[in-house]
Coordinates of C-alpha atoms in Angstrom, one line a residue:
Chain A
M688 CA 60.6 95.3 -48.1
S689 CA 63.1 93.4 -46.1
E690 CA 62.8 95.2 -42.8
T691 CA 61.6 93.1 -39.8
F692 CA 58.2 94.2 -38.7
L693 CA 56.9 91.7 -36.1
S694 CA 59.5 90.1 -34.1
L695 CA 58.9 87.3 -31.6
D696 CA 61.9 86.9 -29.4
A697 CA 62.5 83.7 -27.4
I698 CA 58.8 83.2 -26.7
I699 CA 57.9 80.7 -24.0
K700 CA 54.4 80.0 -22.9
R701 CA 53.5 77.5 -20.2
F702 CA 50.0 76.9 -18.9
S703 CA 50.0 75.8 -15.3
P704 CA 47.0 74.0 -14.0
S705 CA 45.0 76.3 -11.7
L706 CA 44.7 74.3 -8.5
S707 CA 41.8 74.7 -6.2
V708 CA 42.5 75.3 -2.5
G709 CA 41.7 71.7 -1.8
D710 CA 44.1 70.4 -4.5
Q711 CA 46.8 72.7 -3.2
I712 CA 46.5 71.3 0.2
A713 CA 46.4 67.7 -1.2
A714 CA 49.5 68.4 -3.3
R715 CA 51.4 69.7 -0.2
L716 CA 50.4 66.5 1.7
G717 CA 51.9 64.4 -1.1
A718 CA 48.7 63.3 -3.0
K719 CA 48.9 62.8 -6.7
V720 CA 47.7 66.1 -8.1
E721 CA 48.6 67.2 -11.6
T722 CA 51.0 70.1 -11.1
R723 CA 53.0 69.9 -14.3
S724 CA 52.5 72.7 -16.7
V725 CA 51.8 72.5 -20.5
H726 CA 54.6 73.7 -22.7
A727 CA 52.5 75.3 -25.3
V728 CA 55.2 77.4 -26.9
D729 CA 58.8 76.4 -26.2
D730 CA 61.4 79.1 -27.0
V731 CA 60.3 80.3 -30.4
S732 CA 62.0 83.2 -32.2
L733 CA 60.4 84.4 -35.4
S734 CA 60.3 87.5 -37.4
I735 CA 57.9 88.7 -40.1
L736 CA 59.1 91.2 -42.7
R737 CA 57.0 94.2 -43.6
G738 CA 54.5 93.4 -46.3
E739 CA 55.0 89.6 -46.3
T740 CA 52.7 86.8 -45.4
L741 CA 54.1 84.2 -43.1
G742 CA 52.3 80.9 -43.0
L743 CA 52.4 79.0 -39.7
V744 CA 51.6 75.3 -40.1
G745 CA 51.2 72.5 -37.6
E746 CA 49.0 69.8 -36.3
S747 CA 46.3 70.7 -33.7
G748 CA 47.8 71.2 -30.3
C749 CA 51.2 72.2 -31.5
G750 CA 50.9 75.7 -30.1
K751 CA 50.4 77.7 -33.3
S752 CA 47.3 79.4 -32.1
T753 CA 48.9 80.2 -28.7
L754 CA 51.8 81.7 -30.6
G755 CA 49.4 83.7 -32.7
R756 CA 47.6 85.0 -29.6
I757 CA 50.9 86.1 -28.1
A758 CA 51.8 87.9 -31.2
A759 CA 48.3 89.5 -31.2
G760 CA 48.7 90.7 -27.7
I761 CA 45.8 88.7 -26.4
L762 CA 47.8 86.3 -24.2
P763 CA 50.9 87.4 -22.3
A764 CA 54.0 85.2 -22.8
T765 CA 55.5 83.4 -19.9
S766 CA 58.8 84.8 -21.1
G767 CA 60.2 86.5 -24.2
T768 CA 58.8 89.5 -26.0
A769 CA 56.6 90.1 -29.0
S770 CA 57.3 93.5 -30.6
L771 CA 56.0 95.3 -33.5
G772 CA 58.4 97.8 -35.2
G773 CA 60.5 97.7 -32.1
E774 CA 57.7 98.3 -29.6
A775 CA 56.3 95.7 -27.3
V776 CA 52.8 94.5 -28.2
M777 CA 52.0 93.9 -24.5
I778 CA 53.2 95.6 -21.4
N779 CA 52.3 94.3 -18.0
G780 CA 49.6 92.0 -19.4
R781 CA 47.9 94.8 -21.3
K782 CA 47.9 95.2 -25.1
T783 CA 49.4 98.5 -26.0
T784 CA 48.9 98.7 -29.8
T785 CA 46.0 98.6 -32.2
E786 CA 48.4 97.8 -35.1
V787 CA 47.9 94.1 -34.8
Q788 CA 44.4 92.7 -35.3
T789 CA 43.1 89.1 -35.3
V790 CA 40.6 87.1 -37.4
F791 CA 39.6 84.0 -35.4
Q792 CA 38.8 80.5 -36.5
D793 CA 35.2 80.2 -35.5
P794 CA 33.0 83.1 -36.7
F795 CA 30.1 81.7 -34.7
A796 CA 32.0 82.3 -31.4
S797 CA 34.1 85.4 -32.3
L798 CA 31.2 87.8 -32.8
D799 CA 29.2 88.9 -29.7
P800 CA 25.7 87.4 -30.3
R801 CA 24.0 90.3 -28.6
M802 CA 25.4 93.1 -30.7
P803 CA 24.4 94.2 -34.2
I804 CA 27.3 93.7 -36.6
G805 CA 27.5 97.5 -37.3
D806 CA 28.3 98.1 -33.6
I807 CA 30.7 95.2 -33.5
I808 CA 32.7 96.7 -36.4
A809 CA 32.5 100.3 -35.1
E810 CA 33.2 99.6 -31.5
G811 CA 37.0 99.5 -31.7
P812 CA 37.5 102.4 -34.1
I813 CA 35.3 104.6 -32.0
T814 CA 37.0 103.6 -28.7
H815 CA 40.5 104.4 -30.3
N816 CA 39.3 107.6 -31.9
L817 CA 39.9 106.4 -35.4
I818 CA 36.5 107.7 -36.3
T819 CA 33.8 109.8 -34.5
R820 CA 30.5 108.4 -33.5
S821 CA 28.7 110.3 -36.2
D822 CA 31.0 108.9 -38.9
A823 CA 30.5 105.4 -37.7
K824 CA 27.6 104.5 -40.1
S825 CA 29.3 105.4 -43.3
Y826 CA 32.6 104.0 -42.1
V827 CA 31.0 100.6 -41.2
G828 CA 29.0 100.7 -44.5
G829 CA 32.3 101.2 -46.4
W830 CA 33.9 98.2 -44.7
L831 CA 30.9 96.0 -45.2
E832 CA 31.0 96.7 -48.9
R833 CA 34.8 96.1 -49.1
V834 CA 34.3 92.6 -47.6
G835 CA 31.4 91.9 -50.0
L836 CA 28.4 92.5 -47.7
D837 CA 25.6 94.9 -48.1
A838 CA 26.0 98.2 -46.2
G839 CA 22.4 97.9 -45.0
F840 CA 23.3 94.8 -43.0
A841 CA 24.8 96.9 -40.2
E842 CA 21.6 96.7 -38.1
R843 CA 21.5 92.9 -38.2
Y844 CA 22.7 90.5 -35.5
P845 CA 25.4 87.8 -36.1
H846 CA 22.8 84.9 -36.0
Q847 CA 21.2 86.2 -39.1
F848 CA 24.3 85.4 -41.2
S849 CA 25.9 82.3 -42.6
G850 CA 29.4 81.2 -41.5
G851 CA 31.1 82.7 -44.5
Q852 CA 29.3 86.0 -44.1
R853 CA 30.2 86.1 -40.4
Q854 CA 33.8 85.5 -41.3
R855 CA 33.5 88.5 -43.6
V856 CA 32.2 90.5 -40.7
A857 CA 35.1 89.3 -38.6
I858 CA 37.6 90.4 -41.3
A859 CA 35.8 93.8 -41.5
R860 CA 36.1 94.2 -37.7
A861 CA 39.8 93.5 -37.8
L862 CA 40.6 95.7 -40.8
A863 CA 38.4 98.6 -39.6
M864 CA 41.0 99.1 -36.9
Q865 CA 43.4 99.9 -39.7
P866 CA 46.1 97.5 -38.5
Q867 CA 49.6 97.0 -40.0
L868 CA 49.6 93.4 -39.2
L869 CA 46.7 90.9 -39.5
I870 CA 46.8 87.6 -37.7
C871 CA 44.5 85.0 -39.2
D872 CA 44.1 82.1 -36.9
E873 CA 42.7 79.3 -39.0
P874 CA 40.3 81.7 -40.7
V875 CA 38.8 79.1 -43.0
A876 CA 39.0 75.9 -41.0
S877 CA 35.4 76.0 -39.8
L878 CA 33.9 76.9 -43.2
D879 CA 32.6 74.8 -46.1
V880 CA 35.2 74.2 -48.8
S881 CA 33.3 76.3 -51.4
I882 CA 33.1 79.2 -48.9
Q883 CA 36.8 78.7 -48.0
A884 CA 37.8 79.7 -51.5
Q885 CA 35.7 82.9 -51.4
I886 CA 37.2 83.9 -48.1
I887 CA 40.7 83.2 -49.2
N888 CA 40.2 85.2 -52.4
L889 CA 38.7 88.1 -50.3
F890 CA 41.7 87.9 -48.1
L891 CA 44.2 88.0 -51.0
K892 CA 42.3 90.9 -52.5
L893 CA 42.3 93.0 -49.3
R894 CA 45.9 92.1 -48.6
R895 CA 46.9 93.5 -52.0
E896 CA 44.8 96.6 -51.6
L897 CA 45.9 97.4 -48.1
Q898 CA 49.5 96.3 -48.4
I899 CA 49.1 94.6 -45.1
T900 CA 51.6 92.2 -43.3
C901 CA 50.1 88.9 -42.3
L902 CA 50.6 85.9 -40.1
F903 CA 48.5 83.2 -41.5
I904 CA 48.0 80.2 -39.1
S905 CA 46.5 77.0 -40.5
H906 CA 46.8 73.3 -40.5
D907 CA 45.8 73.2 -44.2
L908 CA 49.0 72.9 -46.2
S909 CA 47.4 73.7 -49.5
V910 CA 45.8 76.9 -48.2
V911 CA 49.1 78.0 -46.7
R912 CA 51.0 77.3 -49.9
H913 CA 48.5 79.5 -51.8
V914 CA 48.7 82.6 -49.5
S915 CA 52.2 82.6 -48.0
D916 CA 55.5 84.1 -49.0
R917 CA 57.3 82.2 -46.3
V918 CA 56.2 79.3 -44.2
A919 CA 57.1 78.1 -40.7
I920 CA 56.4 74.5 -39.6
M921 CA 55.6 74.0 -35.9
Y922 CA 55.8 70.8 -33.9
L923 CA 55.1 70.5 -30.2
G924 CA 55.7 74.2 -29.4
R925 CA 58.8 74.6 -31.5
I926 CA 59.6 75.8 -35.0
V927 CA 61.2 72.9 -36.8
E928 CA 61.5 74.4 -40.3
I929 CA 61.2 77.8 -41.8
G930 CA 61.8 79.1 -45.3
E931 CA 60.4 80.4 -48.6
T932 CA 57.1 78.6 -49.3
E933 CA 58.2 77.1 -52.6
T934 CA 61.5 75.9 -51.2
V935 CA 59.9 74.2 -48.2
Y936 CA 57.2 72.6 -50.3
S937 CA 59.5 71.4 -53.0
S938 CA 62.4 70.3 -50.9
P939 CA 61.4 69.9 -47.3
S940 CA 64.4 69.3 -45.1
H941 CA 63.0 68.3 -41.7
P942 CA 61.6 64.8 -41.5
Y943 CA 58.4 66.1 -39.9
T944 CA 57.8 68.5 -42.8
R945 CA 58.4 65.7 -45.3
A946 CA 56.0 63.4 -43.3
L947 CA 53.4 66.2 -43.2
L948 CA 53.6 66.8 -46.9
D949 CA 53.4 63.1 -47.6
S950 CA 50.3 62.7 -45.6
V951 CA 48.3 65.1 -47.7
P952 CA 46.0 63.4 -50.2
K953 CA 46.8 64.6 -53.7
L954 CA 44.4 65.1 -56.5
V955 CA 46.8 64.5 -59.3
L956 CA 47.9 60.9 -59.4
E957 CA 51.4 60.4 -60.8
D958 CA 51.5 57.9 -63.7
D959 CA 47.9 56.9 -63.0
A960 CA 49.2 54.9 -60.1
L961 CA 47.6 55.0 -56.7
V962 CA 49.7 57.3 -54.6
E963 CA 50.1 55.8 -51.3
L964 CA 49.4 58.1 -48.4
R965 CA 52.0 57.8 -45.6
P966 CA 50.4 59.0 -42.4
I967 CA 52.8 60.0 -39.7
V968 CA 53.4 57.1 -37.3
G969 CA 52.1 57.5 -33.8
E970 CA 50.4 60.3 -31.9
I971 CA 51.7 63.7 -31.0
P972 CA 53.3 63.3 -27.5
S973 CA 51.7 65.1 -24.6
P974 CA 53.0 68.6 -24.2
L975 CA 52.8 68.0 -20.4
D976 CA 55.7 65.6 -20.9
P977 CA 57.6 66.4 -24.0
P978 CA 60.2 63.8 -25.1
A979 CA 63.9 64.6 -24.3
G980 CA 66.1 65.7 -27.2
C981 CA 64.3 66.3 -30.5
S982 CA 60.6 66.4 -29.8
F983 CA 59.9 64.5 -33.0
N984 CA 62.2 61.6 -32.1
P985 CA 59.4 59.1 -31.1
R986 CA 57.8 59.4 -34.5
C987 CA 60.8 60.1 -36.7
P988 CA 61.9 57.4 -39.2
M989 CA 65.5 58.7 -39.0
A990 CA 65.8 59.0 -35.2
R991 CA 69.2 58.0 -33.8
D992 CA 70.8 58.2 -30.3
R993 CA 71.8 61.8 -30.8
C994 CA 68.1 62.7 -31.3
I995 CA 67.2 61.4 -27.9
K996 CA 70.0 63.2 -26.1
E997 CA 70.5 66.5 -27.9
E998 CA 67.9 69.1 -28.8
P999 CA 68.5 70.3 -32.4
Q1000 CA 68.6 74.1 -33.1
L1001 CA 67.5 75.8 -36.2
R1002 CA 70.3 76.0 -38.7
A1003 CA 70.6 77.1 -42.3
M1004 CA 70.3 74.5 -45.0
G1005 CA 71.9 74.5 -48.4
T1006 CA 68.5 75.0 -50.0
G1007 CA 67.9 78.3 -48.2
Q1008 CA 65.6 77.3 -45.4
Q1009 CA 66.4 76.9 -41.7
T1010 CA 65.7 73.5 -40.1
A1011 CA 66.0 72.1 -36.6
C1012 CA 67.3 68.6 -37.3
H1013 CA 70.6 67.0 -36.6
F1014 CA 70.7 65.0 -39.9
S1015 CA 69.3 67.4 -42.5
D1016 CA 71.4 69.2 -45.0
Chain B
M1370 CA 8.1 85.0 -42.0
A1371 CA 10.8 87.5 -41.2
T1372 CA 12.4 87.0 -37.9
P1373 CA 12.4 90.3 -35.9
A1374 CA 15.9 91.6 -35.6
T1375 CA 16.1 92.5 -32.0
P1376 CA 16.8 89.8 -29.4
L1377 CA 13.6 90.9 -27.5
G1378 CA 11.5 90.4 -30.6
R1379 CA 12.9 86.9 -31.2
F1380 CA 12.4 86.1 -27.6
W1381 CA 8.7 87.0 -27.8
I1382 CA 8.1 84.9 -30.9
T1383 CA 9.3 81.7 -29.1
Y1384 CA 7.8 82.7 -25.8
K1385 CA 4.3 82.9 -27.1
E1386 CA 4.4 79.3 -28.3
S1387 CA 3.5 78.3 -24.7
K1388 CA -0.1 79.0 -23.9
V1389 CA 0.5 78.5 -20.2
G1390 CA 3.4 81.0 -20.4
V1391 CA 1.3 83.7 -22.1
V1392 CA -1.6 83.3 -19.7
A1393 CA 0.7 83.4 -16.7
L1394 CA 2.4 86.5 -18.1
G1395 CA -1.1 88.0 -18.6
V1396 CA -2.0 87.3 -15.0
V1397 CA 1.2 88.8 -13.7
A1398 CA 0.6 91.9 -15.9
V1399 CA -3.0 92.2 -14.6
I1400 CA -1.9 91.8 -11.0
L1401 CA 0.8 94.5 -11.5
V1402 CA -1.6 96.9 -13.1
V1403 CA -4.2 96.3 -10.3
A1404 CA -1.5 96.7 -7.7
I1405 CA -0.3 100.0 -9.1
L1406 CA -3.9 101.3 -9.5
A1407 CA -5.0 99.9 -6.1
P1408 CA -5.8 103.4 -4.6
L1409 CA -8.1 104.1 -7.6
I1410 CA -9.8 100.7 -7.8
A1411 CA -10.2 99.7 -4.2
P1412 CA -13.6 100.6 -2.6
Q1413 CA -11.9 101.6 0.6
D1414 CA -8.5 102.8 1.9
P1415 CA -7.7 100.0 4.3
Y1416 CA -4.9 102.1 5.9
D1417 CA -7.2 104.9 6.9
L1418 CA -8.3 103.7 10.4
S1419 CA -10.9 106.5 10.7
R1420 CA -12.9 104.9 7.8
L1421 CA -13.0 101.5 9.4
S1422 CA -16.0 100.6 11.6
L1423 CA -16.1 97.8 14.0
M1424 CA -19.7 97.4 13.1
D1425 CA -18.4 95.8 9.9
A1426 CA -15.9 93.5 11.5
R1427 CA -15.8 89.9 10.4
R1428 CA -18.7 90.1 7.9
A1429 CA -19.2 87.4 5.3
P1430 CA -18.7 88.1 1.6
G1431 CA -21.6 90.0 0.1
H1432 CA -22.3 92.1 3.3
I1433 CA -23.4 95.7 2.6
G1434 CA -21.4 97.7 5.2
T1435 CA -21.8 101.0 6.9
G1436 CA -19.9 102.6 4.0
G1437 CA -22.8 101.8 1.7
Y1438 CA -21.0 99.4 -0.6
T1439 CA -20.9 95.7 -0.8
H1440 CA -17.9 93.9 0.8
L1441 CA -17.5 91.4 -2.1
L1442 CA -14.9 89.3 -0.2
G1443 CA -16.1 90.1 3.3
T1444 CA -14.3 92.0 6.0
D1445 CA -11.6 91.3 8.6
A1446 CA -11.5 91.7 12.4
Q1447 CA -11.0 95.4 12.1
G1448 CA -13.8 95.8 9.7
R1449 CA -11.5 96.3 6.7
D1450 CA -12.9 95.5 3.3
L1451 CA -10.9 92.4 2.3
L1452 CA -11.0 93.1 -1.4
S1453 CA -9.3 96.5 -0.7
A1454 CA -6.9 95.0 1.8
I1455 CA -5.9 92.4 -0.8
L1456 CA -5.4 94.9 -3.5
Y1457 CA -3.2 97.0 -1.2
G1458 CA -1.5 93.9 0.0
L1459 CA -0.7 92.8 -3.5
R1460 CA 0.8 96.2 -4.0
I1461 CA 3.1 95.8 -1.0
S1462 CA 4.0 92.2 -1.9
A1463 CA 4.8 93.0 -5.5
Q1464 CA 6.8 96.1 -4.5
M1465 CA 8.8 94.1 -1.9
G1466 CA 9.4 91.3 -4.4
L1467 CA 10.5 93.5 -7.3
V1468 CA 12.7 95.8 -5.2
A1469 CA 14.4 92.9 -3.4
G1470 CA 14.7 91.0 -6.7
I1471 CA 16.3 93.9 -8.6
V1472 CA 18.6 94.9 -5.8
G1473 CA 19.6 91.3 -5.2
L1474 CA 20.2 90.9 -9.0
S1475 CA 22.4 94.0 -9.1
I1476 CA 24.5 93.0 -6.1
G1477 CA 24.6 89.3 -6.9
A1478 CA 25.5 89.8 -10.6
T1479 CA 28.2 92.3 -9.7
L1480 CA 29.8 89.9 -7.2
G1481 CA 29.5 86.8 -9.5
I1482 CA 30.8 88.5 -12.6
S1483 CA 33.7 90.2 -10.7
A1484 CA 34.6 86.9 -9.2
A1485 CA 34.7 85.2 -12.6
Y1486 CA 36.5 88.0 -14.2
I1487 CA 39.1 88.8 -11.6
G1488 CA 39.8 85.2 -10.6
G1489 CA 42.4 84.1 -8.1
R1490 CA 42.0 84.9 -4.4
T1491 CA 39.1 87.3 -4.9
E1492 CA 37.2 84.6 -6.8
A1493 CA 37.9 82.0 -4.1
L1494 CA 36.9 84.4 -1.3
L1495 CA 33.7 85.6 -2.9
M1496 CA 32.4 82.3 -4.1
R1497 CA 33.2 80.4 -0.9
T1498 CA 31.3 83.1 1.0
V1499 CA 28.4 82.6 -1.4
D1500 CA 28.6 78.8 -1.1
L1501 CA 28.6 79.1 2.7
Q1502 CA 25.5 81.3 2.6
L1503 CA 23.7 79.0 0.2
S1504 CA 24.0 76.2 2.7
F1505 CA 21.7 78.2 5.1
P1506 CA 18.0 78.2 4.6
P1507 CA 17.1 81.8 3.4
I1508 CA 14.2 82.0 5.9
L1509 CA 16.6 81.6 8.8
L1510 CA 18.9 84.3 7.6
A1511 CA 15.9 86.7 6.9
L1512 CA 14.4 86.0 10.4
V1513 CA 17.7 86.8 12.1
L1514 CA 18.2 89.9 10.1
V1515 CA 14.7 91.2 10.7
A1516 CA 15.0 90.5 14.4
L1517 CA 18.3 92.5 14.4
L1518 CA 17.2 95.4 12.1
G1519 CA 13.6 95.8 13.3
Q1520 CA 10.5 96.5 11.3
G1521 CA 10.0 98.6 8.3
K1522 CA 10.1 98.4 4.5
A1523 CA 13.8 99.2 4.1
Q1524 CA 14.8 96.7 6.8
L1525 CA 12.6 94.0 5.3
I1526 CA 14.1 94.6 1.8
T1527 CA 17.6 94.4 3.3
A1528 CA 16.8 91.1 4.9
L1529 CA 15.3 89.7 1.6
V1530 CA 18.3 90.9 -0.4
A1531 CA 20.7 89.4 2.1
A1532 CA 18.9 86.1 2.0
Q1533 CA 18.8 85.9 -1.8
Y1534 CA 21.7 87.7 -3.4
A1535 CA 23.8 84.5 -3.2
Y1536 CA 21.5 82.7 -5.8
F1537 CA 22.2 85.6 -8.2
A1538 CA 25.9 85.5 -7.5
R1539 CA 26.1 81.8 -8.2
T1540 CA 24.2 82.0 -11.4
A1541 CA 26.1 85.1 -12.6
Y1542 CA 29.4 83.4 -11.7
G1543 CA 28.5 80.3 -13.7
A1544 CA 27.4 82.2 -16.7
A1545 CA 30.4 84.5 -16.7
T1546 CA 33.0 81.7 -16.3
A1547 CA 31.5 80.1 -19.4
E1548 CA 31.3 83.3 -21.4
R1549 CA 34.7 84.8 -20.6
R1550 CA 36.4 81.9 -22.4
K1551 CA 34.6 82.5 -25.7
D1552 CA 36.3 84.0 -28.7
Y1553 CA 34.4 87.2 -28.7
I1554 CA 35.9 88.1 -25.4
E1555 CA 39.4 87.3 -26.7
A1556 CA 38.5 89.4 -29.8
A1557 CA 37.7 92.3 -27.4
Y1558 CA 41.1 91.9 -25.7
G1559 CA 42.7 91.8 -29.1
T1560 CA 41.2 95.1 -30.3
P1561 CA 41.9 96.2 -27.5
L1562 CA 38.9 97.4 -25.6
S1563 CA 38.9 98.6 -22.0
R1564 CA 38.2 96.0 -19.3
R1565 CA 35.2 98.1 -18.2
R1566 CA 33.8 98.0 -21.7
I1567 CA 34.4 94.2 -22.0
V1568 CA 32.6 93.5 -18.8
F1569 CA 29.6 95.9 -19.3
R1570 CA 29.1 95.7 -23.0
H1571 CA 30.0 92.1 -23.8
L1572 CA 30.2 89.9 -20.7
L1573 CA 27.2 91.2 -18.8
P1574 CA 24.6 91.2 -21.6
N1575 CA 25.6 87.6 -22.5
C1576 CA 25.2 86.5 -18.8
M1577 CA 21.7 88.1 -18.6
P1578 CA 19.5 85.2 -19.9
P1579 CA 20.1 82.8 -16.9
L1580 CA 20.0 85.8 -14.6
I1581 CA 16.6 86.8 -15.8
V1582 CA 15.3 83.3 -15.1
V1583 CA 16.7 83.3 -11.6
A1584 CA 15.4 86.9 -11.1
T1585 CA 11.8 85.8 -12.0
V1586 CA 11.9 82.8 -9.6
Q1587 CA 13.6 84.9 -6.9
I1588 CA 11.0 87.6 -7.1
A1589 CA 8.4 85.0 -6.4
N1590 CA 10.5 83.6 -3.6
S1591 CA 10.9 87.1 -2.1
I1592 CA 7.2 87.5 -2.1
A1593 CA 6.7 84.2 -0.4
L1594 CA 9.5 85.0 2.1
E1595 CA 8.0 88.4 2.9
A1596 CA 4.6 86.8 3.4
T1597 CA 6.1 84.2 5.7
L1598 CA 7.9 86.9 7.8
S1599 CA 4.7 88.9 7.9
F1600 CA 2.7 85.8 8.9
L1601 CA 5.1 85.3 11.7
G1602 CA 4.6 88.9 12.8
L1603 CA 8.1 90.0 11.8
G1604 CA 7.2 91.8 8.6
L1605 CA 5.7 95.1 8.0
P1606 CA 3.9 97.2 10.7
V1607 CA 0.2 96.3 11.4
T1608 CA -0.9 99.6 9.8
E1609 CA 0.3 98.5 6.4
P1610 CA -1.0 94.9 6.1
S1611 CA 0.6 92.8 3.5
L1612 CA -0.9 89.6 2.3
G1613 CA 1.0 87.5 4.8
M1614 CA -0.3 89.6 7.7
L1615 CA -3.9 89.4 6.4
I1616 CA -3.6 85.6 6.4
S1617 CA -2.1 85.6 9.8
N1618 CA -4.9 88.0 11.1
G1619 CA -7.6 85.7 9.8
F1620 CA -5.9 82.5 11.0
K1621 CA -7.6 82.4 14.4
Y1622 CA -11.1 82.7 12.9
M1623 CA -10.6 79.8 10.5
M1624 CA -12.1 77.2 12.9
S1625 CA -15.1 79.5 13.6
G1626 CA -16.3 79.4 10.0
R1627 CA -15.0 82.8 9.1
Y1628 CA -12.7 81.3 6.4
W1629 CA -12.6 84.3 4.1
I1630 CA -10.3 86.5 6.2
S1631 CA -7.4 84.0 5.6
V1632 CA -8.5 82.2 2.4
Y1633 CA -8.9 85.1 0.0
P1634 CA -5.6 86.7 0.7
G1635 CA -4.1 83.3 0.5
I1636 CA -5.6 82.7 -2.9
A1637 CA -4.3 86.0 -4.1
L1638 CA -0.8 85.2 -2.9
I1639 CA -0.9 81.8 -4.5
I1640 CA -2.1 83.2 -7.9
L1641 CA 0.7 85.8 -7.8
I1642 CA 3.5 83.4 -6.8
V1643 CA 2.4 80.6 -9.1
S1644 CA 2.0 82.8 -12.2
I1645 CA 5.4 84.4 -11.6
N1646 CA 6.9 81.0 -11.3
L1647 CA 5.2 79.8 -14.5
V1648 CA 6.6 82.8 -16.3
G1649 CA 10.1 81.9 -14.9
D1650 CA 9.7 78.2 -16.0
R1651 CA 8.7 79.3 -19.5
I1652 CA 11.7 81.5 -19.9
R1653 CA 14.0 78.8 -18.5
D1654 CA 12.6 76.2 -21.0
Q1655 CA 13.0 78.7 -23.7
L1656 CA 16.7 79.3 -22.9
N1657 CA 17.5 75.6 -22.4
P1658 CA 19.3 74.7 -25.6
R1659 CA 18.4 71.0 -25.1
L1660 CA 14.7 71.7 -25.4
R1661 CA 15.1 74.0 -28.4
R1662 CA 13.9 72.6 -31.6

């Protein structure tokens, strides 16, 4: 169980502004045109072991979805490689494997509105010869039932379903490709809370049945704690802490992780006293212009001179996790 | 009430809420049927010069001619039965409009979607060309092309397509740039599906609604453009009079009281163009999310 399955190696992703011809000329002539690129993912190395679920947590805009898309072979990395069982996920900007599949955040956008859901689910497996066209109906019916939908729904269009049902369809589409690794990019973030629980339970059930490896991306700390074996905390394009879920939640060692956990409203009040929420001070800095040194230094309560000058690297803590902070132990 | 499953079924349910839209669609349908069946319905074959008699020239509506039947809408300077000429003229106009519209749609959509999908230099080159062309009045371009290519159906269609494909390209480009950023396209990359499949099975169908609106309006514009060219004498040969040419032929008799030669073909042309435009307006309203309840 301890063999590395997905390996992300020194992934960097920058988004450069695409300049129009006019802007390019203006920039040459010295006009103020935004030419800086966004550092969405900044030198991230990560590995997922076969069979485990890794939770990837961070605020919106921290690059977690971008990292997920690179791992899924949807976006090419600016540099670094994503590989699955030793083989690159993408070669020359084209995805080369069907072993990684993705469930997207918004089930209203991720299903083609002009295609019946049966065709949406069958399209990939038929294209990659996992099934023949004549088997498609029973295959699709089987997957619809496994995700808790009626097999007779295959003829219907996405608009005829609720958000939760659509997300079930999206899960069926991903799993029908018989992947080894499932990437869930905020799969419940756009659903009602009551529906979230259903989808999470469905996900846990299918993960158990299919023995699938999973990268679970979310900003919801309680959801991630519920589903993950290990958890990685991302801040401004970098991993700041990674470790066993329980270790990270019970003894967070990076100040950002601590701040993040402190800012979550808790249902159980200790000693009937009002637990004061401590929101993280300040805004996430612009990824166009990340701060020097540790990227968390403008908001960090323990920031010192060294944090502004020197960028901390991930290093092992006594408690078992790895943390990128000069002053944690 | 159960909503029909197919997109077309749902489309019709909302379309028929507009009375004007339904009537206009009915008129277009009737005109198309009449145009297709013209040889069976028309009392006379207006192209068969041996059947025309100068005895019947410029007769008022209601005149009983040498052929033995009543010229309900009168006759023109060659003694053609105007009703027959209008039916045949509608046939030519509708044919020109539809062929030019469909060819223009195919070429324009291909260019626009390719530009949006490929991006980079190809995109800049294609779309700047289209922008450049959109800054010319289409009639000017069509006039130049007809003058260069000469008369005939194929030449006229080429001119109409060249004058109008840019509108389709613009629309297709706009729709495709919006659609290609959506998650379902990313999902298709993630499966992965072939680029060809992504473009033809996912991108194209989702770009169709605005293109259909533009196609409807552009068909009406093609018909008007063809009528204009024919009116100016640059359209089809005299032996196959389209509506524009009929109007032009009767123009010189307007002042002498023989209004019918120009007016009736004019009315037919207006009804055709207006009803196509009303259908186009209705589809556009229907697809406008801000007007949707």
